[in-house]
PDB file of C-alpha atoms in Angstrom:
ATOM      1  CA  MET A   8      20.094 -70.028 -60.901  1.00  0.00           C
ATOM      2  CA  ARG A   9      19.330 -66.712 -59.869  1.00  0.00           C
ATOM      3  CA  PRO A  10      21.692 -64.724 -57.507  1.00  0.00           C
ATOM      4  CA  TRP A  11      20.524 -65.424 -53.673  1.00  0.00           C
ATOM      5  CA  THR A  12      18.442 -62.595 -52.332  1.00  0.00           C
ATOM      6  CA  VAL A  13      16.588 -62.174 -49.172  1.00  0.00           C
ATOM      7  CA  SER A  14      13.108 -60.347 -49.250  1.00  0.00           C
ATOM      8  CA  VAL A  15      12.096 -58.328 -46.231  1.00  0.00           C
ATOM      9  CA  GLU A  16       8.164 -57.171 -45.979  1.00  0.00           C
ATOM     10  CA  GLY A  17       5.223 -56.911 -44.385  1.00  0.00           C
ATOM     11  CA  GLU A  18       5.088 -54.017 -41.212  1.00  0.00           C
ATOM     12  CA  VAL A  19       7.387 -51.970 -42.685  1.00  0.00           C
ATOM     13  CA  ARG A  20       8.150 -48.719 -44.097  1.00  0.00           C
ATOM     14  CA  LYS A  21      10.764 -49.437 -46.813  1.00  0.00           C
ATOM     15  CA  PRO A  22      10.550 -53.024 -48.155  1.00  0.00           C
ATOM     16  CA  ARG A  23      13.351 -54.098 -49.972  1.00  0.00           C
ATOM     17  CA  THR A  24      14.884 -57.180 -51.474  1.00  0.00           C
ATOM     18  CA  PHE A  25      18.730 -57.787 -50.720  1.00  0.00           C
ATOM     19  CA  GLY A  26      21.333 -59.277 -52.384  1.00  0.00           C
ATOM     20  CA  ILE A  27      24.141 -61.312 -50.425  1.00  0.00           C
ATOM     21  CA  ASP A  28      26.963 -58.508 -51.545  1.00  0.00           C
ATOM     22  CA  ASP A  29      24.189 -55.936 -50.126  1.00  0.00           C
ATOM     23  CA  LEU A  30      23.727 -57.611 -46.696  1.00  0.00           C
ATOM     24  CA  LEU A  31      27.287 -58.262 -46.362  1.00  0.00           C
ATOM     25  CA  LYS A  32      27.803 -54.177 -46.784  1.00  0.00           C
ATOM     26  CA  LEU A  33      25.623 -52.777 -43.620  1.00  0.00           C
ATOM     27  CA  ALA A  34      27.799 -53.928 -41.022  1.00  0.00           C
ATOM     28  CA  PRO A  35      31.446 -54.840 -40.086  1.00  0.00           C
ATOM     29  CA  LEU A  36      31.538 -58.778 -40.181  1.00  0.00           C
ATOM     30  CA  GLU A  37      31.838 -60.039 -36.484  1.00  0.00           C
ATOM     31  CA  GLU A  38      32.884 -63.396 -35.689  1.00  0.00           C
ATOM     32  CA  ARG A  39      30.881 -64.770 -32.240  1.00  0.00           C
ATOM     33  CA  ILE A  40      31.126 -68.067 -30.425  1.00  0.00           C
ATOM     34  CA  TYR A  41      27.831 -69.232 -29.318  1.00  0.00           C
ATOM     35  CA  ARG A  42      26.752 -72.328 -28.165  1.00  0.00           C
ATOM     36  CA  HIS A  43      24.621 -73.993 -30.587  1.00  0.00           C
ATOM     37  CA  ARG A  44      22.049 -76.066 -28.311  1.00  0.00           C
ATOM     38  CA  CYS A  45      19.652 -78.849 -29.864  1.00  0.00           C
ATOM     39  CA  VAL A  46      16.551 -79.919 -27.977  1.00  0.00           C
ATOM     40  CA  GLU A  47      18.152 -83.595 -27.868  1.00  0.00           C
ATOM     41  CA  ARG A  48      20.678 -82.689 -25.300  1.00  0.00           C
ATOM     42  CA  TRP A  49      23.507 -81.952 -27.414  1.00  0.00           C
ATOM     43  CA  SER A  50      25.526 -78.718 -27.770  1.00  0.00           C
ATOM     44  CA  ILE A  51      28.174 -77.582 -30.517  1.00  0.00           C
ATOM     45  CA  VAL A  52      30.224 -74.229 -29.752  1.00  0.00           C
ATOM     46  CA  VAL A  53      30.402 -72.233 -33.174  1.00  0.00           C
ATOM     47  CA  PRO A  54      32.580 -69.557 -34.512  1.00  0.00           C
ATOM     48  CA  TRP A  55      30.121 -67.648 -36.186  1.00  0.00           C
ATOM     49  CA  ILE A  56      30.650 -64.583 -38.853  1.00  0.00           C
ATOM     50  CA  GLY A  57      27.875 -62.396 -39.505  1.00  0.00           C
ATOM     51  CA  VAL A  58      26.285 -59.000 -38.669  1.00  0.00           C
ATOM     52  CA  PRO A  59      23.794 -57.801 -36.315  1.00  0.00           C
ATOM     53  CA  LEU A  60      20.434 -58.922 -37.480  1.00  0.00           C
ATOM     54  CA  ALA A  61      19.457 -55.223 -36.089  1.00  0.00           C
ATOM     55  CA  SER A  62      21.860 -53.770 -38.851  1.00  0.00           C
ATOM     56  CA  VAL A  63      19.741 -55.395 -41.130  1.00  0.00           C
ATOM     57  CA  LEU A  64      16.152 -54.765 -40.163  1.00  0.00           C
ATOM     58  CA  LYS A  65      16.626 -51.181 -39.450  1.00  0.00           C
ATOM     59  CA  GLN A  66      17.215 -50.527 -42.997  1.00  0.00           C
ATOM     60  CA  VAL A  67      13.118 -51.287 -43.442  1.00  0.00           C
ATOM     61  CA  GLU A  68      11.968 -49.356 -40.862  1.00  0.00           C
ATOM     62  CA  PRO A  69       9.686 -51.346 -39.058  1.00  0.00           C
ATOM     63  CA  THR A  70       6.385 -49.892 -38.186  1.00  0.00           C
ATOM     64  CA  GLY A  71       4.566 -49.455 -34.731  1.00  0.00           C
ATOM     65  CA  ASN A  72       2.301 -52.571 -35.876  1.00  0.00           C
ATOM     66  CA  ALA A  73       5.408 -54.953 -36.264  1.00  0.00           C
ATOM     67  CA  LYS A  74       5.465 -57.031 -33.412  1.00  0.00           C
ATOM     68  CA  TYR A  75       6.910 -60.261 -34.600  1.00  0.00           C
ATOM     69  CA  VAL A  76       9.460 -61.165 -37.295  1.00  0.00           C
ATOM     70  CA  ALA A  77       8.497 -64.332 -39.491  1.00  0.00           C
ATOM     71  CA  PHE A  78      11.841 -65.836 -41.217  1.00  0.00           C
ATOM     72  CA  GLU A  79      10.997 -68.179 -44.110  1.00  0.00           C
ATOM     73  CA  THR A  80      13.543 -70.145 -45.529  1.00  0.00           C
ATOM     74  CA  TYR A  81      14.533 -71.688 -49.512  1.00  0.00           C
ATOM     75  CA  TYR A  82      12.167 -74.686 -50.721  1.00  0.00           C
ATOM     76  CA  ASN A  83      12.448 -76.063 -54.111  1.00  0.00           C
ATOM     77  CA  PRO A  84      10.071 -79.111 -54.049  1.00  0.00           C
ATOM     78  CA  LYS A  85      11.846 -80.257 -57.212  1.00  0.00           C
ATOM     79  CA  GLU A  86      15.052 -81.077 -55.313  1.00  0.00           C
ATOM     80  CA  MET A  87      13.658 -81.270 -51.893  1.00  0.00           C
ATOM     81  CA  LEU A  88      11.625 -83.450 -49.809  1.00  0.00           C
ATOM     82  CA  SER A  89       7.854 -82.860 -49.534  1.00  0.00           C
ATOM     83  CA  SER A  90       6.184 -81.777 -46.685  1.00  0.00           C
ATOM     84  CA  ARG A  91       4.700 -84.834 -45.771  1.00  0.00           C
ATOM     85  CA  GLU A  92       8.118 -86.805 -46.244  1.00  0.00           C
ATOM     86  CA  ALA A  93      10.045 -83.947 -44.031  1.00  0.00           C
ATOM     87  CA  GLY A  94       7.066 -84.495 -41.631  1.00  0.00           C
ATOM     88  CA  ILE A  95       6.775 -80.872 -41.147  1.00  0.00           C
ATOM     89  CA  PRO A  96       5.215 -77.948 -43.344  1.00  0.00           C
ATOM     90  CA  LEU A  97       7.506 -76.457 -45.758  1.00  0.00           C
ATOM     91  CA  PRO A  98       8.818 -73.849 -46.653  1.00  0.00           C
ATOM     92  CA  TYR A  99      10.430 -73.850 -43.009  1.00  0.00           C
ATOM     93  CA  VAL A 100       9.432 -71.002 -40.924  1.00  0.00           C
ATOM     94  CA  GLU A 101      10.579 -69.663 -37.660  1.00  0.00           C
ATOM     95  CA  GLY A 102       9.500 -66.340 -35.588  1.00  0.00           C
ATOM     96  CA  LEU A 103      11.060 -64.239 -32.925  1.00  0.00           C
ATOM     97  CA  ARG A 104       8.940 -61.476 -31.234  1.00  0.00           C
ATOM     98  CA  MET A 105      10.575 -58.184 -32.117  1.00  0.00           C
ATOM     99  CA  ASP A 106      12.615 -57.226 -29.084  1.00  0.00           C
ATOM    100  CA  GLU A 107      14.517 -60.588 -29.854  1.00  0.00           C
ATOM    101  CA  ALA A 108      15.030 -59.928 -33.462  1.00  0.00           C
ATOM    102  CA  MET A 109      16.658 -56.397 -32.433  1.00  0.00           C
ATOM    103  CA  HIS A 110      18.542 -57.993 -29.630  1.00  0.00           C
ATOM    104  CA  PRO A 111      22.176 -57.334 -30.226  1.00  0.00           C
ATOM    105  CA  LEU A 112      23.052 -60.903 -29.652  1.00  0.00           C
ATOM    106  CA  THR A 113      21.054 -61.910 -32.796  1.00  0.00           C
ATOM    107  CA  LEU A 114      23.171 -62.634 -35.715  1.00  0.00           C
ATOM    108  CA  LEU A 115      22.606 -62.730 -39.403  1.00  0.00           C
ATOM    109  CA  THR A 116      25.377 -65.382 -40.576  1.00  0.00           C
ATOM    110  CA  PHE A 117      27.279 -65.676 -43.411  1.00  0.00           C
ATOM    111  CA  GLY A 118      30.071 -67.607 -42.453  1.00  0.00           C
ATOM    112  CA  MET A 119      31.442 -70.492 -39.485  1.00  0.00           C
ATOM    113  CA  TYR A 120      35.072 -71.362 -38.344  1.00  0.00           C
ATOM    114  CA  GLY A 121      36.646 -68.544 -40.573  1.00  0.00           C
ATOM    115  CA  GLU A 122      35.117 -69.930 -43.752  1.00  0.00           C
ATOM    116  CA  VAL A 123      31.809 -68.943 -45.820  1.00  0.00           C
ATOM    117  CA  LEU A 124      28.613 -71.113 -44.481  1.00  0.00           C
ATOM    118  CA  PRO A 125      28.477 -74.394 -46.415  1.00  0.00           C
ATOM    119  CA  ASN A 126      25.136 -75.657 -47.450  1.00  0.00           C
ATOM    120  CA  GLN A 127      24.566 -77.883 -45.146  1.00  0.00           C
ATOM    121  CA  ASN A 128      24.353 -75.350 -42.264  1.00  0.00           C
ATOM    122  CA  GLY A 129      21.949 -72.857 -44.007  1.00  0.00           C
ATOM    123  CA  ALA A 130      24.449 -71.465 -46.671  1.00  0.00           C
ATOM    124  CA  PRO A 131      24.529 -68.696 -48.017  1.00  0.00           C
ATOM    125  CA  VAL A 132      22.916 -66.811 -44.959  1.00  0.00           C
ATOM    126  CA  ARG A 133      21.050 -68.223 -41.615  1.00  0.00           C
ATOM    127  CA  LEU A 134      19.761 -66.644 -38.731  1.00  0.00           C
ATOM    128  CA  VAL A 135      21.715 -67.557 -35.251  1.00  0.00           C
ATOM    129  CA  VAL A 136      19.721 -67.097 -31.780  1.00  0.00           C
ATOM    130  CA  PRO A 137      22.135 -68.030 -28.947  1.00  0.00           C
ATOM    131  CA  TRP A 138      19.514 -68.147 -26.116  1.00  0.00           C
ATOM    132  CA  LYS A 139      17.379 -70.341 -28.364  1.00  0.00           C
ATOM    133  CA  TYR A 140      17.278 -74.070 -29.459  1.00  0.00           C
ATOM    134  CA  GLY A 141      18.834 -74.529 -32.550  1.00  0.00           C
ATOM    135  CA  PHE A 142      15.836 -75.040 -34.495  1.00  0.00           C
ATOM    136  CA  LYS A 143      14.986 -71.165 -33.882  1.00  0.00           C
ATOM    137  CA  SER A 144      17.861 -70.439 -36.127  1.00  0.00           C
ATOM    138  CA  ALA A 145      16.197 -70.670 -39.921  1.00  0.00           C
ATOM    139  CA  LYS A 146      18.858 -71.771 -42.265  1.00  0.00           C
ATOM    140  CA  SER A 147      18.775 -70.444 -45.743  1.00  0.00           C
ATOM    141  CA  LEU A 148      16.414 -67.499 -45.402  1.00  0.00           C
ATOM    142  CA  VAL A 149      14.797 -65.799 -48.763  1.00  0.00           C
ATOM    143  CA  ARG A 150      12.244 -63.639 -47.015  1.00  0.00           C
ATOM    144  CA  ILE A 151      11.764 -61.927 -43.553  1.00  0.00           C
ATOM    145  CA  ARG A 152       8.240 -60.637 -42.755  1.00  0.00           C
ATOM    146  CA  PHE A 153       7.109 -58.421 -40.073  1.00  0.00           C
ATOM    147  CA  THR A 154       4.010 -58.736 -38.806  1.00  0.00           C
ATOM    148  CA  ASP A 155       1.127 -57.672 -35.902  1.00  0.00           C
ATOM    149  CA  GLN A 156       0.678 -61.104 -35.401  1.00  0.00           C
ATOM    150  CA  MET A 157       2.710 -64.410 -34.086  1.00  0.00           C
ATOM    151  CA  PRO A 158       3.765 -66.333 -37.025  1.00  0.00           C
ATOM    152  CA  ALA A 159       2.891 -69.970 -37.192  1.00  0.00           C
ATOM    153  CA  THR A 160       6.027 -71.595 -37.034  1.00  0.00           C
ATOM    154  CA  ALA A 161       6.789 -75.139 -38.829  1.00  0.00           C
ATOM    155  CA  TRP A 162       7.698 -76.787 -35.359  1.00  0.00           C
ATOM    156  CA  ASN A 163       4.310 -75.391 -34.117  1.00  0.00           C
ATOM    157  CA  LYS A 164       2.335 -76.621 -36.588  1.00  0.00           C
ATOM    158  CA  ALA A 165       4.181 -79.874 -36.604  1.00  0.00           C
ATOM    159  CA  ALA A 166       4.323 -80.401 -32.552  1.00  0.00           C
ATOM    160  CA  SER A 167       2.315 -77.710 -30.805  1.00  0.00           C
ATOM    161  CA  HIS A 168       2.636 -79.671 -27.455  1.00  0.00           C
ATOM    162  CA  GLU A 169       6.384 -80.117 -27.910  1.00  0.00           C
ATOM    163  CA  TYR A 170       7.793 -76.968 -29.017  1.00  0.00           C
ATOM    164  CA  GLY A 171       6.578 -73.587 -28.345  1.00  0.00           C
ATOM    165  CA  PHE A 172       6.962 -70.416 -29.892  1.00  0.00           C
ATOM    166  CA  TYR A 173       9.614 -69.004 -27.446  1.00  0.00           C
ATOM    167  CA  SER A 174      12.211 -71.900 -27.181  1.00  0.00           C
ATOM    168  CA  ASN A 175      14.378 -70.444 -25.043  1.00  0.00           C
ATOM    169  CA  VAL A 176      16.965 -73.093 -23.758  1.00  0.00           C
ATOM    170  CA  ASN A 177      15.714 -74.787 -20.700  1.00  0.00           C
ATOM    171  CA  PRO A 178      17.537 -78.081 -19.353  1.00  0.00           C
ATOM    172  CA  ASP A 179      14.931 -78.586 -17.112  1.00  0.00           C
ATOM    173  CA  ALA A 180      12.266 -79.282 -19.811  1.00  0.00           C
ATOM    174  CA  ALA A 181      12.673 -82.684 -20.758  1.00  0.00           C
ATOM    175  CA  HIS A 182      11.935 -83.523 -24.765  1.00  0.00           C
TER     176      HIS A 182
END
């Protein structure tokens, strides 16, 4: 298996592919305790370990055309369900506005509970956006793409009537 990398591309001056070791060196690791909320109305408090996403994104120098950031997850059809079996388009794609991606609370995460991130929680690297529902925090990232257009996300394609692009936590919205 090849070493894990995350490609950052699109509306940037310096496209780059980062290895996990590169990402870990960009900023001191921080532990942040965030509530992870599901649209199904459950939540869990998690001590995540990572770096501010902005510390990574600034390395590639986004252009003035960059309005959104799309996050694509690992997908290998030989080992994973098909889109039809999963019920959503794969590979999984999520997105944020630039200001949300650059927000100091948005975290690129490598661990939780004092340990390396386990596979089921998005190893080796995932996104954590604490004011959004959990599905916005894409797991097992392999590509980050800056764009001038709102990205077509997996859940917006699968259930556009149910999940809006922004998906901020709203306890008054029925699911």
